[in-house]
Amino acid sequence: MKLWLKKMRKGYGKKLVSIHAWNAWIVVILSVTGLMLIGGFWRETLGIGRVWLKWLHIAVGLAMLAPVVYYLFLASKHWKQLRNKPWQKANTIIVLALLIGWLLSGIILWQFKLAGPRWSNAALLIHDLLTWVGLPYIIYHSITRTRWLKDSTRRTFQVSEPSTQIPSVPAPNTPSSDTEESETRSTPAAMSNLRADKSFHHQGGQLQDLNRNKGSKIEKPQPVYTRRTFIRSAVGIGLAVTLGPTFVSWVGKNLKFDNSIDSMLENDPNQLVPLPQPLSASSPPIGGGAEGHFRVYTVTPIPSFSNANWSFRVDGLVERAQIWNWEQFVKLARTVQVSDFHCVTGWSVYKNTWEGIPLKHFLEKAGLKPGAHSVKFYSGDGVYTDAITLEQAQMDDIMIAVMHDGKPIPADLGGPVRLVIPQMYAYKSVKWLNRIEVIDSEHIGYWEERGYDKDAWLSGASQRFPNITGS
């Protein structure tokens, strides 16, 4: 084992540089693909390509394991080189913590069905937090340290500080050369020694006389504000300006700053009157209030509705097609239920109190014609659709929701009316729902066309049938 480790650590200086380079490329690819995956513009533009992008992100994330593990074999020797450099030690710890944190949280998100919603929710928060804190740090570190990596005398794994005296190089036949030559020939100190030795012989001993007479070296005057300091400052300011607002927005949306339903309703673009009045089971909500935070994902700009442009219809293979305007729809008898809400990207909101009309009631009232196979749902954005089979549509907890925790559903969360299918991932719960059509065949929904599962069942869904409270 010792011989194998010695072989692994041979020329470790160059290996550390290679590891740094590989990590830099991995972080760049993960950053670009990750930001594209959460961006609304790319969600719509990439189409099915988003699924391939997701798998590229996963594959590159798993590839991060290789340089991290490789470094661990070199870490003990590297750590010895940093024993008198506390800032560089701290930097190494920070970067390793970021990489390992990204890797572990990413694996949980990749295997979210096995991990379960609570682990996935925590992993997504950690993954995002590491991204918004760690990404600017790594970019800043990489850009400002590029010249240091190219300059062998300034690398963090330098063996010793440059001396004011002329260093000497061990003779090839000395005992130390047999054991240390392979490990030190590529280190900054050794390279510095070689240059100093050659310079000494080239000058014919003049430098030695100069040192003997002067006793000290001549120091060049240093500028107050160096080019390297300027680069560091410029990069830091640029990152603060470009990524700072996004980070603040992320904090606001995920750490309870201005993320309540009330704040969404204050800025709600929907202008529908009258507002629905909550049932007693909704106010206060029988679920005790939702636990968690919704993340707003859309494939189109968020639409807005008023009494003039909103309607709701049930048609297709039904005996009695029907259409309601807002004033009529808000008078329909509603029920209340409590359920969890799980997004396929890993986050969840627990104990939501929904108030609305069970899907079964609409289908029973409309009556089904022979040949009916599936129920198709249309979003008011004019783009998004999805569907479930008639058998699935008989589940008691599928609801056409009008209220959340005793308040109208804001446009950000899919209001004024949205579909809720608690036992499936949320991409099935169509937002801004305004039409239900009974069709004679299956329908491939928006995300199913782009690689998502047609049946979005949660783990253990068949055992979860919430009670429904009557109006």
GROMACS .gro file of C-alpha atoms in nm:
model
  471
    1MET     CA    1   0.000   0.000   0.000
    2LYS     CA    2   0.283   0.240   0.089
    3LEU     CA    3   0.456   0.175  -0.242
    4TRP     CA    4   0.132   0.235  -0.428
    5LEU     CA    5   0.074   0.563  -0.243
    6LYS     CA    6   0.431   0.668  -0.313
    7LYS     CA    7   0.377   0.603  -0.681
    8MET     CA    8   0.051   0.796  -0.673
    9ARG     CA    9   0.221   1.094  -0.512
   10LYS     CA   10   0.516   1.100  -0.749
   11GLY     CA   11   0.526   1.435  -0.922
   12TYR     CA   12   0.233   1.542  -0.710
   13GLY     CA   13   0.282   1.911  -0.789
   14LYS     CA   14   0.190   1.864  -1.153
   15LYS     CA   15  -0.095   1.638  -1.050
   16LEU     CA   16  -0.239   1.909  -0.825
   17VAL     CA   17  -0.234   2.151  -1.116
   18SER     CA   18  -0.415   1.895  -1.334
   19ILE     CA   19  -0.675   1.832  -1.064
   20HIS     CA   20  -0.733   2.207  -1.035
   21ALA     CA   21  -0.781   2.233  -1.412
   22TRP     CA   22  -1.023   1.940  -1.427
   23ASN     CA   23  -1.225   2.076  -1.137
   24ALA     CA   24  -1.242   2.415  -1.305
   25TRP     CA   25  -1.387   2.266  -1.625
   26ILE     CA   26  -1.631   2.049  -1.431
   27VAL     CA   27  -1.757   2.349  -1.232
   28VAL     CA   28  -1.795   2.554  -1.551
   29ILE     CA   29  -2.002   2.282  -1.722
   30LEU     CA   30  -2.215   2.222  -1.412
   31SER     CA   31  -2.275   2.596  -1.370
   32VAL     CA   32  -2.385   2.650  -1.729
   33THR     CA   33  -2.606   2.342  -1.746
   34GLY     CA   34  -2.754   2.404  -1.401
   35LEU     CA   35  -2.849   2.764  -1.477
   36MET     CA   36  -3.000   2.655  -1.809
   37LEU     CA   37  -3.207   2.386  -1.637
   38ILE     CA   38  -3.374   2.634  -1.401
   39GLY     CA   39  -3.411   2.917  -1.654
   40GLY     CA   40  -3.761   2.967  -1.788
   41PHE     CA   41  -3.634   3.071  -2.132
   42TRP     CA   42  -3.431   2.752  -2.171
   43ARG     CA   43  -3.710   2.532  -2.035
   44GLU     CA   44  -3.922   2.638  -2.332
   45THR     CA   45  -3.647   2.671  -2.595
   46LEU     CA   46  -3.470   2.340  -2.539
   47GLY     CA   47  -3.780   2.121  -2.547
   48ILE     CA   48  -3.679   1.759  -2.523
   49GLY     CA   49  -3.317   1.873  -2.523
   50ARG     CA   50  -3.369   1.977  -2.161
   51VAL     CA   51  -3.390   1.611  -2.063
   52TRP     CA   52  -3.055   1.540  -2.229
   53LEU     CA   53  -2.912   1.850  -2.063
   54LYS     CA   54  -3.030   1.719  -1.728
   55TRP     CA   55  -2.850   1.388  -1.786
   56LEU     CA   56  -2.535   1.572  -1.896
   57HIS     CA   57  -2.553   1.770  -1.570
   58ILE     CA   58  -2.588   1.446  -1.371
   59ALA     CA   59  -2.305   1.271  -1.557
   60VAL     CA   60  -2.062   1.560  -1.518
   61GLY     CA   61  -2.163   1.593  -1.153
   62LEU     CA   62  -2.078   1.227  -1.094
   63ALA     CA   63  -1.750   1.279  -1.280
   64MET     CA   64  -1.659   1.530  -1.008
   65LEU     CA   65  -1.601   1.231  -0.783
   66ALA     CA   66  -1.283   1.134  -0.973
   67PRO     CA   67  -1.069   1.446  -0.908
   68VAL     CA   68  -1.200   1.473  -0.552
   69VAL     CA   69  -1.100   1.113  -0.469
   70TYR     CA   70  -0.769   1.155  -0.655
   71TYR     CA   71  -0.690   1.462  -0.447
   72LEU     CA   72  -0.756   1.274  -0.124
   73PHE     CA   73  -0.461   1.047  -0.205
   74LEU     CA   74  -0.239   1.353  -0.239
   75ALA     CA   75  -0.393   1.549   0.046
   76SER     CA   76  -0.154   1.448   0.326
   77LYS     CA   77   0.150   1.563   0.134
   78HIS     CA   78  -0.025   1.878   0.014
   79TRP     CA   79  -0.130   1.955   0.370
   80LYS     CA   80   0.232   1.946   0.486
   81GLN     CA   81   0.318   2.212   0.230
   82LEU     CA   82   0.045   2.436   0.372
   83ARG     CA   83   0.133   2.407   0.740
   84ASN     CA   84   0.251   2.770   0.754
   85LYS     CA   85  -0.015   2.906   0.518
   86PRO     CA   86  -0.345   2.934   0.706
   87TRP     CA   87  -0.527   3.123   0.430
   88GLN     CA   88  -0.440   2.862   0.171
   89LYS     CA   89  -0.544   2.590   0.413
   90ALA     CA   90  -0.879   2.762   0.457
   91ASN     CA   91  -0.920   2.792   0.079
   92THR     CA   92  -0.851   2.420   0.033
   93ILE     CA   93  -1.108   2.330   0.300
   94ILE     CA   94  -1.371   2.561   0.147
   95VAL     CA   95  -1.326   2.425  -0.205
   96LEU     CA   96  -1.333   2.063  -0.086
   97ALA     CA   97  -1.646   2.128   0.121
   98LEU     CA   98  -1.817   2.286  -0.180
   99LEU     CA   99  -1.728   2.000  -0.413
  100ILE     CA  100  -1.827   1.727  -0.167
  101GLY     CA  101  -2.147   1.912  -0.072
  102TRP     CA  102  -2.245   1.952  -0.437
  103LEU     CA  103  -2.168   1.588  -0.504
  104LEU     CA  104  -2.366   1.444  -0.212
  105SER     CA  105  -2.668   1.672  -0.250
  106GLY     CA  106  -2.665   1.611  -0.627
  107ILE     CA  107  -2.671   1.234  -0.578
  108ILE     CA  108  -2.973   1.266  -0.348
  109LEU     CA  109  -3.152   1.481  -0.609
  110TRP     CA  110  -3.060   1.232  -0.881
  111GLN     CA  111  -3.209   0.947  -0.675
  112PHE     CA  112  -3.496   1.155  -0.535
  113LYS     CA  113  -3.748   0.870  -0.555
  114LEU     CA  114  -3.530   0.655  -0.330
  115ALA     CA  115  -3.437   0.940  -0.099
  116GLY     CA  116  -3.792   1.056  -0.041
  117PRO     CA  117  -3.933   1.408  -0.046
  118ARG     CA  118  -3.794   1.532   0.284
  119TRP     CA  119  -3.433   1.438   0.202
  120SER     CA  120  -3.478   1.573  -0.151
  121ASN     CA  121  -3.618   1.901  -0.020
  122ALA     CA  122  -3.319   1.951   0.210
  123ALA     CA  123  -3.074   1.842  -0.061
  124LEU     CA  124  -3.215   2.091  -0.311
  125LEU     CA  125  -3.187   2.377  -0.062
  126ILE     CA  126  -2.826   2.281   0.017
  127HIS     CA  127  -2.744   2.236  -0.352
  128ASP     CA  128  -2.879   2.580  -0.435
  129LEU     CA  129  -2.715   2.747  -0.137
  130LEU     CA  130  -2.376   2.598  -0.225
  131THR     CA  131  -2.427   2.715  -0.583
  132TRP     CA  132  -2.507   3.078  -0.502
  133VAL     CA  133  -2.236   3.104  -0.238
  134GLY     CA  134  -1.975   2.871  -0.383
  135LEU     CA  135  -1.996   2.951  -0.753
  136PRO     CA  136  -1.893   3.317  -0.720
  137TYR     CA  137  -1.616   3.212  -0.480
  138ILE     CA  138  -1.478   2.950  -0.718
  139ILE     CA  139  -1.500   3.179  -1.021
  140TYR     CA  140  -1.324   3.454  -0.828
  141HIS     CA  141  -1.058   3.215  -0.702
  142SER     CA  142  -1.000   3.057  -1.043
  143ILE     CA  143  -0.969   3.385  -1.234
  144THR     CA  144  -0.750   3.563  -0.983
  145ARG     CA  145  -0.524   3.262  -0.932
  146THR     CA  146  -0.466   3.174  -1.298
  147ARG     CA  147  -0.132   3.354  -1.315
  148TRP     CA  148  -0.026   3.191  -0.989
  149LEU     CA  149  -0.080   2.846  -1.134
  150LYS     CA  150   0.134   2.933  -1.435
  151ASP     CA  151   0.409   3.075  -1.213
  152SER     CA  152   0.568   2.773  -1.044
  153THR     CA  153   0.733   2.983  -0.775
  154ARG     CA  154   0.396   3.102  -0.643
  155ARG     CA  155   0.188   2.785  -0.631
  156THR     CA  156   0.022   2.695  -0.306
  157PHE     CA  157   0.215   2.368  -0.277
  158GLN     CA  158   0.556   2.539  -0.270
  159VAL     CA  159   0.797   2.347  -0.042
  160SER     CA  160   0.956   2.648   0.122
  161GLU     CA  161   0.957   3.022   0.104
  162PRO     CA  162   1.219   3.179  -0.129
  163SER     CA  163   1.538   3.254   0.060
  164THR     CA  164   1.753   3.565   0.042
  165GLN     CA  165   2.055   3.331   0.022
  166ILE     CA  166   2.143   3.122  -0.280
  167PRO     CA  167   1.987   2.777  -0.242
  168SER     CA  168   2.181   2.466  -0.329
  169VAL     CA  169   2.074   2.153  -0.510
  170PRO     CA  170   2.149   1.812  -0.356
  171ALA     CA  171   2.411   1.617  -0.543
  172PRO     CA  172   2.273   1.332  -0.757
  173ASN     CA  173   2.458   1.069  -0.556
  174THR     CA  174   2.349   1.183  -0.210
  175PRO     CA  175   2.110   0.953  -0.020
  176SER     CA  176   1.837   1.214  -0.020
  177SER     CA  177   1.833   1.229  -0.396
  178ASP     CA  178   1.731   0.865  -0.425
  179THR     CA  179   1.421   0.913  -0.213
  180GLU     CA  180   1.321   1.270  -0.279
  181GLU     CA  181   1.430   1.353  -0.631
  182SER     CA  182   1.120   1.211  -0.797
  183GLU     CA  183   0.895   1.405  -0.562
  184THR     CA  184   1.078   1.739  -0.562
  185ARG     CA  185   1.206   1.788  -0.914
  186SER     CA  186   0.872   1.940  -1.017
  187THR     CA  187   0.816   2.144  -0.704
  188PRO     CA  188   0.855   2.521  -0.712
  189ALA     CA  189   1.143   2.514  -0.465
  190ALA     CA  190   1.341   2.267  -0.676
  191MET     CA  191   1.278   2.460  -0.993
  192SER     CA  192   1.383   2.778  -0.815
  193ASN     CA  193   1.697   2.603  -0.691
  194LEU     CA  194   1.792   2.492  -1.040
  195ARG     CA  195   1.750   2.840  -1.180
  196ALA     CA  196   1.956   2.989  -0.897
  197ASP     CA  197   2.235   2.730  -0.942
  198LYS     CA  198   2.258   2.790  -1.316
  199SER     CA  199   2.262   3.165  -1.260
  200PHE     CA  200   2.542   3.125  -1.009
  201HIS     CA  201   2.773   2.931  -1.243
  202HIS     CA  202   2.688   3.157  -1.535
  203GLN     CA  203   2.796   3.468  -1.347
  204GLY     CA  204   3.124   3.312  -1.235
  205GLY     CA  205   3.077   3.378  -0.867
  206GLN     CA  206   2.993   3.747  -0.907
  207LEU     CA  207   2.667   3.706  -0.721
  208GLN     CA  208   2.847   3.544  -0.428
  209ASP     CA  209   3.082   3.842  -0.400
  210LEU     CA  210   2.789   4.078  -0.417
  211ASN     CA  211   2.612   3.899  -0.133
  212ARG     CA  212   2.925   3.896   0.077
  213ASN     CA  213   2.980   4.269   0.033
  214LYS     CA  214   2.618   4.385   0.056
  215GLY     CA  215   2.481   4.134   0.302
  216SER     CA  216   2.133   4.193   0.172
  217LYS     CA  217   1.937   4.189  -0.153
  218ILE     CA  218   1.805   4.496  -0.330
  219GLU     CA  219   1.427   4.515  -0.318
  220LYS     CA  220   1.231   4.670  -0.602
  221PRO     CA  221   0.978   4.934  -0.500
  222GLN     CA  222   0.626   4.791  -0.511
  223PRO     CA  223   0.327   4.987  -0.644
  224VAL     CA  224   0.050   5.062  -0.398
  225TYR     CA  225  -0.214   4.908  -0.629
  226THR     CA  226  -0.075   4.622  -0.837
  227ARG     CA  227  -0.221   4.475  -1.155
  228ARG     CA  228  -0.308   4.156  -0.972
  229THR     CA  229  -0.490   4.352  -0.700
  230PHE     CA  230  -0.683   4.535  -0.968
  231ILE     CA  231  -0.785   4.206  -1.134
  232ARG     CA  232  -0.904   4.066  -0.801
  233SER     CA  233  -1.105   4.377  -0.723
  234ALA     CA  234  -1.257   4.395  -1.071
  235VAL     CA  235  -1.359   4.030  -1.066
  236GLY     CA  236  -1.506   4.062  -0.718
  237ILE     CA  237  -1.709   4.370  -0.808
  238GLY     CA  238  -1.824   4.210  -1.136
  239LEU     CA  239  -1.946   3.897  -0.957
  240ALA     CA  240  -2.123   4.103  -0.692
  241VAL     CA  241  -2.303   4.308  -0.957
  242THR     CA  242  -2.399   4.017  -1.186
  243LEU     CA  243  -2.474   3.738  -0.939
  244GLY     CA  244  -2.563   3.944  -0.632
  245PRO     CA  245  -2.921   4.034  -0.733
  246THR     CA  246  -2.991   3.673  -0.834
  247PHE     CA  247  -2.860   3.550  -0.502
  248VAL     CA  248  -3.072   3.802  -0.311
  249SER     CA  249  -3.375   3.691  -0.512
  250TRP     CA  250  -3.300   3.328  -0.430
  251VAL     CA  251  -3.266   3.409  -0.061
  252GLY     CA  252  -3.597   3.595  -0.069
  253LYS     CA  253  -3.778   3.306  -0.233
  254ASN     CA  254  -3.626   3.027  -0.026
  255LEU     CA  255  -3.553   3.172   0.316
  256LYS     CA  256  -3.898   3.322   0.386
  257PHE     CA  257  -3.825   3.675   0.272
  258ASP     CA  258  -4.130   3.804   0.086
  259ASN     CA  259  -4.238   3.453  -0.007
  260SER     CA  260  -4.583   3.430   0.152
  261ILE     CA  261  -4.913   3.380  -0.026
  262ASP     CA  262  -5.010   3.725   0.099
  263SER     CA  263  -4.718   3.888  -0.080
  264MET     CA  264  -4.802   3.699  -0.400
  265LEU     CA  265  -5.164   3.807  -0.374
  266GLU     CA  266  -5.064   4.171  -0.326
  267ASN     CA  267  -4.895   4.160  -0.665
  268ASP     CA  268  -5.141   3.919  -0.826
  269PRO     CA  269  -5.216   4.021  -1.187
  270ASN     CA  270  -5.551   3.840  -1.183
  271GLN     CA  271  -5.854   4.073  -1.157
  272LEU     CA  272  -6.148   3.843  -1.086
  273VAL     CA  273  -6.450   3.940  -0.879
  274PRO     CA  274  -6.605   3.837  -0.657
  275LEU     CA  275  -6.328   3.664  -0.463
  276PRO     CA  276  -6.415   3.313  -0.341
  277GLN     CA  277  -6.508   3.298   0.025
  278PRO     CA  278  -6.339   3.021   0.225
  279LEU     CA  279  -6.526   2.740   0.399
  280SER     CA  280  -6.482   2.699   0.772
  281ALA     CA  281  -6.238   2.412   0.716
  282SER     CA  282  -6.013   2.645   0.515
  283SER     CA  283  -6.003   2.941   0.750
  284PRO     CA  284  -5.813   2.868   0.960
  285PRO     CA  285  -5.674   2.588   0.739
  286ILE     CA  286  -5.734   2.244   0.885
  287GLY     CA  287  -5.385   2.144   0.771
  288GLY     CA  288  -5.236   2.402   1.004
  289GLY     CA  289  -5.075   2.600   0.726
  290ALA     CA  290  -4.845   2.485   0.446
  291GLU     CA  291  -4.491   2.385   0.543
  292GLY     CA  292  -4.228   2.469   0.282
  293HIS     CA  293  -4.193   2.709  -0.007
  294PHE     CA  294  -4.324   2.689  -0.362
  295ARG     CA  295  -4.080   2.748  -0.645
  296VAL     CA  296  -4.235   2.915  -0.947
  297TYR     CA  297  -4.156   2.725  -1.269
  298THR     CA  298  -4.329   2.812  -1.595
  299VAL     CA  299  -4.281   2.732  -1.961
  300THR     CA  300  -4.449   3.058  -2.066
  301PRO     CA  301  -4.486   3.404  -1.910
  302ILE     CA  302  -4.737   3.399  -1.623
  303PRO     CA  303  -5.080   3.482  -1.770
  304SER     CA  304  -5.339   3.708  -1.609
  305PHE     CA  305  -5.717   3.684  -1.614
  306SER     CA  306  -6.023   3.897  -1.555
  307ASN     CA  307  -6.396   3.833  -1.565
  308ALA     CA  308  -6.390   3.932  -1.931
  309ASN     CA  309  -6.140   3.674  -2.054
  310TRP     CA  310  -6.182   3.381  -1.812
  311SER     CA  311  -6.411   3.081  -1.857
  312PHE     CA  312  -6.408   2.715  -1.760
  313ARG     CA  313  -6.544   2.433  -1.972
  314VAL     CA  314  -6.588   2.057  -1.970
  315ASP     CA  315  -6.636   1.900  -2.313
  316GLY     CA  316  -6.526   1.620  -2.546
  317LEU     CA  317  -6.679   1.273  -2.514
  318VAL     CA  318  -6.943   1.380  -2.261
  319GLU     CA  319  -7.320   1.379  -2.268
  320ARG     CA  320  -7.356   1.734  -2.136
  321ALA     CA  321  -7.079   1.975  -2.223
  322GLN     CA  322  -7.076   2.273  -1.994
  323ILE     CA  323  -6.915   2.617  -1.964
  324TRP     CA  324  -6.902   2.858  -1.671
  325ASN     CA  325  -6.796   3.219  -1.639
  326TRP     CA  326  -6.621   3.330  -1.320
  327GLU     CA  327  -6.936   3.445  -1.141
  328GLN     CA  328  -7.098   3.105  -1.201
  329PHE     CA  329  -6.789   2.900  -1.126
  330VAL     CA  330  -6.718   3.061  -0.790
  331LYS     CA  331  -7.069   2.959  -0.673
  332LEU     CA  332  -7.008   2.585  -0.728
  333ALA     CA  333  -7.009   2.370  -0.414
  334ARG     CA  334  -6.654   2.308  -0.292
  335THR     CA  335  -6.480   2.066  -0.056
  336VAL     CA  336  -6.157   2.086   0.145
  337GLN     CA  337  -5.863   1.847   0.161
  338VAL     CA  338  -5.509   1.842   0.299
  339SER     CA  339  -5.223   1.702   0.092
  340ASP     CA  340  -4.853   1.735   0.023
  341PHE     CA  341  -4.717   1.882  -0.299
  342HIS     CA  342  -4.406   1.732  -0.456
  343CYS     CA  343  -4.208   1.866  -0.753
  344VAL     CA  344  -4.005   1.628  -0.966
  345THR     CA  345  -3.703   1.861  -0.929
  346GLY     CA  346  -3.680   1.766  -0.561
  347TRP     CA  347  -3.865   2.022  -0.350
  348SER     CA  348  -4.188   1.974  -0.157
  349VAL     CA  349  -4.450   2.174   0.031
  350TYR     CA  350  -4.632   1.984   0.307
  351LYS     CA  351  -4.979   2.006   0.462
  352ASN     CA  352  -5.141   2.223   0.198
  353THR     CA  353  -5.511   2.290   0.261
  354TRP     CA  354  -5.680   2.300  -0.082
  355GLU     CA  355  -6.039   2.402  -0.140
  356GLY     CA  356  -6.215   2.325  -0.467
  357ILE     CA  357  -6.428   2.079  -0.664
  358PRO     CA  358  -6.327   1.711  -0.697
  359LEU     CA  359  -6.265   1.613  -1.060
  360LYS     CA  360  -6.506   1.320  -1.019
  361HIS     CA  361  -6.794   1.563  -0.963
  362PHE     CA  362  -6.735   1.734  -1.298
  363LEU     CA  363  -6.716   1.403  -1.482
  364GLU     CA  364  -7.032   1.265  -1.314
  365LYS     CA  365  -7.226   1.581  -1.393
  366ALA     CA  366  -7.113   1.583  -1.756
  367GLY     CA  367  -7.171   1.209  -1.817
  368LEU     CA  368  -6.928   1.000  -2.023
  369LYS     CA  369  -6.990   0.873  -2.374
  370PRO     CA  370  -6.880   0.528  -2.497
  371GLY     CA  371  -6.517   0.523  -2.610
  372ALA     CA  372  -6.398   0.769  -2.348
  373HIS     CA  373  -6.039   0.682  -2.253
  374SER     CA  374  -5.857   0.975  -2.092
  375VAL     CA  375  -5.911   1.316  -1.941
  376LYS     CA  376  -5.707   1.597  -2.094
  377PHE     CA  377  -5.633   1.921  -1.909
  378TYR     CA  378  -5.562   2.258  -2.071
  379SER     CA  379  -5.372   2.549  -1.918
  380GLY     CA  380  -5.485   2.906  -1.972
  381ASP     CA  381  -5.136   2.989  -2.100
  382GLY     CA  382  -5.241   2.825  -2.429
  383VAL     CA  383  -4.938   2.594  -2.433
  384TYR     CA  384  -4.931   2.349  -2.145
  385THR     CA  385  -5.144   2.032  -2.146
  386ASP     CA  386  -5.144   1.700  -1.965
  387ALA     CA  387  -5.372   1.399  -1.920
  388ILE     CA  388  -5.459   1.102  -1.702
  389THR     CA  389  -5.663   0.792  -1.775
  390LEU     CA  390  -6.030   0.766  -1.675
  391GLU     CA  391  -5.933   0.506  -1.417
  392GLN     CA  392  -5.684   0.746  -1.259
  393ALA     CA  393  -5.942   1.023  -1.275
  394GLN     CA  394  -6.162   0.831  -1.029
  395MET     CA  395  -5.924   0.898  -0.739
  396ASP     CA  396  -6.105   1.090  -0.469
  397ASP     CA  397  -5.826   1.339  -0.402
  398ILE     CA  398  -5.791   1.490  -0.752
  399MET     CA  399  -5.922   1.843  -0.714
  400ILE     CA  400  -5.993   2.148  -0.928
  401ALA     CA  401  -5.861   2.390  -0.665
  402VAL     CA  402  -5.977   2.748  -0.614
  403MET     CA  403  -5.819   2.826  -0.276
  404HIS     CA  404  -5.499   2.743  -0.088
  405ASP     CA  405  -5.487   2.768   0.292
  406GLY     CA  406  -5.808   2.970   0.292
  407LYS     CA  407  -5.692   3.228   0.036
  408PRO     CA  408  -5.736   3.265  -0.341
  409ILE     CA  409  -5.461   3.100  -0.544
  410PRO     CA  410  -5.232   3.370  -0.689
  411ALA     CA  411  -5.124   3.360  -1.053
  412ASP     CA  412  -4.769   3.263  -0.950
  413LEU     CA  413  -4.906   2.938  -0.808
  414GLY     CA  414  -5.142   2.867  -1.097
  415GLY     CA  415  -5.453   3.065  -0.996
  416PRO     CA  416  -5.731   3.145  -1.021
  417VAL     CA  417  -5.793   2.772  -1.075
  418ARG     CA  418  -5.544   2.487  -1.087
  419LEU     CA  419  -5.547   2.110  -1.092
  420VAL     CA  420  -5.413   1.924  -0.788
  421ILE     CA  421  -5.318   1.555  -0.812
  422PRO     CA  422  -5.151   1.483  -0.477
  423GLN     CA  423  -5.035   1.130  -0.560
  424MET     CA  424  -4.839   1.239  -0.868
  425TYR     CA  425  -4.552   1.477  -0.919
  426ALA     CA  426  -4.658   1.837  -0.971
  427TYR     CA  427  -4.601   1.857  -1.346
  428LYS     CA  428  -4.932   1.671  -1.371
  429SER     CA  429  -5.111   1.940  -1.167
  430VAL     CA  430  -5.181   2.182  -1.451
  431LYS     CA  431  -5.173   2.551  -1.359
  432TRP     CA  432  -5.423   2.812  -1.483
  433LEU     CA  433  -5.665   2.529  -1.564
  434ASN     CA  434  -5.956   2.642  -1.783
  435ARG     CA  435  -6.066   2.335  -1.978
  436ILE     CA  436  -6.122   1.962  -1.922
  437GLU     CA  437  -6.171   1.744  -2.231
  438VAL     CA  438  -6.264   1.377  -2.232
  439ILE     CA  439  -6.083   1.205  -2.523
  440ASP     CA  440  -6.082   0.858  -2.684
  441SER     CA  441  -5.707   0.790  -2.659
  442GLU     CA  442  -5.410   0.872  -2.443
  443HIS     CA  443  -5.252   1.215  -2.464
  444ILE     CA  444  -4.881   1.283  -2.423
  445GLY     CA  445  -4.845   1.596  -2.210
  446TYR     CA  446  -4.601   1.883  -2.238
  447TRP     CA  447  -4.324   1.735  -2.024
  448GLU     CA  448  -4.396   1.377  -2.125
  449GLU     CA  449  -4.312   1.483  -2.483
  450ARG     CA  450  -3.982   1.602  -2.340
  451GLY     CA  451  -3.889   1.280  -2.163
  452TYR     CA  452  -4.082   1.279  -1.833
  453ASP     CA  453  -4.274   0.973  -1.715
  454LYS     CA  454  -4.629   0.947  -1.847
  455ASP     CA  455  -4.740   0.819  -1.506
  456ALA     CA  456  -4.590   1.052  -1.247
  457TRP     CA  457  -4.666   0.840  -0.942
  458LEU     CA  458  -4.502   0.919  -0.612
  459SER     CA  459  -4.350   0.632  -0.415
  460GLY     CA  460  -4.623   0.461  -0.214
  461ALA     CA  461  -4.897   0.663  -0.386
  462SER     CA  462  -5.147   0.376  -0.388
  463GLN     CA  463  -5.160   0.386  -0.006
  464ARG     CA  464  -5.230   0.758   0.022
  465PHE     CA  465  -5.595   0.853  -0.013
  466PRO     CA  466  -5.664   1.169   0.191
  467ASN     CA  467  -6.001   1.224   0.349
  468ILE     CA  468  -6.220   1.483   0.184
  469THR     CA  469  -6.434   1.713   0.397
  470GLY     CA  470  -6.773   1.812   0.256
  471SER     CA  471  -6.886   2.171   0.216
   0.00000   0.00000   0.00000
